[in-house]
GROMACS .gro file of C-alpha atoms in nm:
model
  177
    1UNK     CA    1   8.307  12.829   6.226
    2UNK     CA    2   8.407  12.856   5.865
    3UNK     CA    3   8.737  12.628   5.962
    4UNK     CA    4   8.577  12.355   6.112
    5UNK     CA    5   8.343  12.285   5.845
    6UNK     CA    6   8.657  12.282   5.630
    7UNK     CA    7   8.843  12.056   5.801
    8UNK     CA    8   8.498  11.846   5.856
    9UNK     CA    9   8.462  11.836   5.463
   10UNK     CA   10   8.770  11.705   5.383
   11UNK     CA   11   8.766  11.440   5.672
   12UNK     CA   12   8.453  11.308   5.512
   13UNK     CA   13   8.606  11.337   5.144
   14UNK     CA   14   8.905  11.099   5.309
   15UNK     CA   15   8.667  10.888   5.497
   16UNK     CA   16   8.496  10.887   5.136
   17UNK     CA   17   8.756  10.769   4.937
   18UNK     CA   18   8.884  10.511   5.201
   19UNK     CA   19   9.186  10.720   5.227
   20UNK     CA   20   9.142  10.698   5.617
   21UNK     CA   21   8.980  10.535   5.892
   22UNK     CA   22   8.781  10.669   6.186
   23UNK     CA   23   8.940  10.503   6.486
   24UNK     CA   24   8.774  10.697   6.763
   25UNK     CA   25   8.637  11.062   6.913
   26UNK     CA   26   8.957  11.267   6.688
   27UNK     CA   27   9.151  10.995   6.604
   28UNK     CA   28   9.174  10.896   6.229
   29UNK     CA   29   9.460  10.634   6.084
   30UNK     CA   30   9.545  10.710   5.746
   31UNK     CA   31   9.534  10.351   5.553
   32UNK     CA   32   9.851  10.446   5.303
   33UNK     CA   33  10.061  10.340   5.593
   34UNK     CA   34  10.141   9.961   5.594
   35UNK     CA   35  10.008   9.893   5.977
   36UNK     CA   36  10.291   9.742   6.197
   37UNK     CA   37  10.334   9.483   6.496
   38UNK     CA   38  10.282   9.809   6.748
   39UNK     CA   39   9.994   9.966   6.573
   40UNK     CA   40   9.805   9.964   6.919
   41UNK     CA   41  10.125  10.234   7.080
   42UNK     CA   42   9.926  10.456   6.841
   43UNK     CA   43   9.593  10.583   7.019
   44UNK     CA   44   9.774  10.666   7.348
   45UNK     CA   45  10.031  10.844   7.187
   46UNK     CA   46   9.768  11.071   7.004
   47UNK     CA   47   9.566  11.144   7.260
   48UNK     CA   48   9.858  11.183   7.505
   49UNK     CA   49  10.150  11.331   7.325
   50UNK     CA   50  10.364  11.385   7.668
   51UNK     CA   51  10.320  11.018   7.734
   52UNK     CA   52  10.574  10.761   7.681
   53UNK     CA   53  10.592  10.425   7.566
   54UNK     CA   54  10.760  10.219   7.889
   55UNK     CA   55  10.863   9.875   8.087
   56UNK     CA   56  10.702   9.571   7.894
   57UNK     CA   57  10.575   9.740   7.580
   58UNK     CA   58  10.950   9.903   7.524
   59UNK     CA   59  11.108   9.574   7.588
   60UNK     CA   60  10.925   9.433   7.290
   61UNK     CA   61  10.938   9.717   7.064
   62UNK     CA   62  11.268   9.673   7.093
   63UNK     CA   63  11.252   9.309   7.078
   64UNK     CA   64  11.465   9.218   7.470
   65UNK     CA   65  11.171   9.001   7.603
   66UNK     CA   66  10.955   8.701   7.487
   67UNK     CA   67  10.647   8.862   7.644
   68UNK     CA   68  10.439   8.995   7.464
   69UNK     CA   69  10.247   9.257   7.689
   70UNK     CA   70   9.859   9.244   7.673
   71UNK     CA   71   9.831   9.562   7.732
   72UNK     CA   72  10.015   9.921   7.617
   73UNK     CA   73  10.238  10.035   7.958
   74UNK     CA   74  10.221  10.401   7.896
   75UNK     CA   75  10.437  10.669   8.158
   76UNK     CA   76  10.254  10.970   8.223
   77UNK     CA   77  10.350  11.264   8.426
   78UNK     CA   78  10.253  11.215   8.808
   79UNK     CA   79   9.922  11.470   8.818
   80UNK     CA   80   9.877  11.438   8.438
   81UNK     CA   81   9.517  11.271   8.340
   82UNK     CA   82   9.525  10.937   8.166
   83UNK     CA   83   9.428  10.923   7.805
   84UNK     CA   84   9.094  10.821   7.756
   85UNK     CA   85   9.162  10.490   7.505
   86UNK     CA   86   8.918  10.300   7.301
   87UNK     CA   87   9.098  10.026   7.145
   88UNK     CA   88   9.369   9.961   7.378
   89UNK     CA   89   9.407   9.877   7.710
   90UNK     CA   90   9.679  10.097   7.891
   91UNK     CA   91   9.873  10.012   8.198
   92UNK     CA   92   9.917  10.412   8.383
   93UNK     CA   93  10.303  10.409   8.508
   94UNK     CA   94  10.326  10.755   8.716
   95UNK     CA   95  10.666  10.944   8.665
   96UNK     CA   96  10.822  11.287   8.745
   97UNK     CA   97  11.139  11.442   8.675
   98UNK     CA   98  11.431  11.330   8.491
   99UNK     CA   99  11.280  10.953   8.487
  100UNK     CA  100  10.973  11.083   8.256
  101UNK     CA  101  11.228  11.293   8.057
  102UNK     CA  102  11.535  11.158   8.040
  103UNK     CA  103  11.625  10.870   7.771
  104UNK     CA  104  11.315  10.914   7.549
  105UNK     CA  105  11.327  10.849   7.187
  106UNK     CA  106  11.099  10.939   6.909
  107UNK     CA  107  10.997  10.686   6.640
  108UNK     CA  108  10.741  10.679   6.401
  109UNK     CA  109  10.527  10.460   6.341
  110UNK     CA  110  10.248  10.452   6.040
  111UNK     CA  111  10.307  10.811   6.011
  112UNK     CA  112  10.285  10.953   6.364
  113UNK     CA  113  10.569  11.035   6.628
  114UNK     CA  114  10.590  10.797   6.925
  115UNK     CA  115  10.779  10.847   7.237
  116UNK     CA  116  10.942  10.536   7.355
  117UNK     CA  117  11.186  10.456   7.614
  118UNK     CA  118  11.517  10.348   7.497
  119UNK     CA  119  11.693  10.073   7.577
  120UNK     CA  120  11.894  10.145   7.879
  121UNK     CA  121  11.599  10.349   8.040
  122UNK     CA  122  11.386  10.079   8.006
  123UNK     CA  123  11.592   9.803   8.171
  124UNK     CA  124  11.641  10.059   8.476
  125UNK     CA  125  11.275  10.082   8.448
  126UNK     CA  126  11.216   9.752   8.490
  127UNK     CA  127  11.500   9.684   8.785
  128UNK     CA  128  11.242  10.019   8.956
  129UNK     CA  129  10.921   9.895   8.834
  130UNK     CA  130  11.016   9.494   8.917
  131UNK     CA  131  10.709   9.429   9.179
  132UNK     CA  132  10.530   9.505   8.881
  133UNK     CA  133  10.677   9.326   8.594
  134UNK     CA  134  10.868   9.078   8.780
  135UNK     CA  135  11.259   9.086   8.902
  136UNK     CA  136  11.294   8.759   8.625
  137UNK     CA  137  11.173   9.003   8.356
  138UNK     CA  138  11.489   9.282   8.416
  139UNK     CA  139  11.715   8.994   8.390
  140UNK     CA  140  11.594   8.934   8.075
  141UNK     CA  141  11.651   9.214   7.944
  142UNK     CA  142  11.922   9.281   8.084
  143UNK     CA  143  12.107   8.950   7.976
  144UNK     CA  144  11.937   9.009   7.583
  145UNK     CA  145  12.079   9.372   7.614
  146UNK     CA  146  12.454   9.297   7.693
  147UNK     CA  147  12.438   8.946   7.467
  148UNK     CA  148  12.361   9.187   7.230
  149UNK     CA  149  12.589   9.445   7.272
  150UNK     CA  150  12.263   9.704   7.212
  151UNK     CA  151  12.390  10.001   7.489
  152UNK     CA  152  12.690  10.040   7.637
  153UNK     CA  153  12.754   9.961   8.057
  154UNK     CA  154  12.847  10.328   8.093
  155UNK     CA  155  12.457  10.430   7.960
  156UNK     CA  156  12.331  10.147   8.226
  157UNK     CA  157  12.522  10.272   8.511
  158UNK     CA  158  12.366  10.636   8.382
  159UNK     CA  159  12.011  10.556   8.405
  160UNK     CA  160  12.010  10.308   8.664
  161UNK     CA  161  12.127  10.663   8.872
  162UNK     CA  162  11.818  10.830   8.725
  163UNK     CA  163  11.624  10.594   8.834
  164UNK     CA  164  11.775  10.536   9.178
  165UNK     CA  165  11.832  10.190   9.108
  166UNK     CA  166  12.236  10.188   9.085
  167UNK     CA  167  12.275   9.948   9.403
  168UNK     CA  168  11.996   9.712   9.303
  169UNK     CA  169  12.146   9.699   8.947
  170UNK     CA  170  12.512   9.676   9.064
  171UNK     CA  171  12.544   9.269   9.120
  172UNK     CA  172  12.390   9.198   8.834
  173UNK     CA  173  12.600   9.457   8.562
  174UNK     CA  174  12.912   9.359   8.761
  175UNK     CA  175  12.875   9.001   8.718
  176UNK     CA  176  12.788   9.090   8.328
  177UNK     CA  177  13.092   9.255   8.274
   0.00000   0.00000   0.00000
């Protein structure tokens, strides 16, 4: 119990010094780090450390779309409980196995480690979830990726196989190569 009081005392001291800001139950933000445009990724990442920023949110992070999603697209395991977030609207995407584990990159935003799918994995996911995000979004991302040479074609093929959309992506990849 003394350890808990010690932590609460330290938190209260930091709050009084205005070094941190209370965001929600058990979540604080360090005010010494500048707020980034992806600040909304922090709360779900802190509340569900195994979750991954995906689809439209990942495209926005990688600057491969003109759309700004109104909610955070967040992938979690099929049987996992969605994180209870206060400040952010979430669009939960259920994944399992390789689809959830491969292609994850670790980025640090405002001092917090955030798991975000890489470019090739995100594009393959957009084709897999084209009924949710729209085929136009998947095609725009693929086109931008290839024009900007952001990832090799072999990596796109690899994640097309992981996501089981190689037959869907094949005609578009063949046109762009």
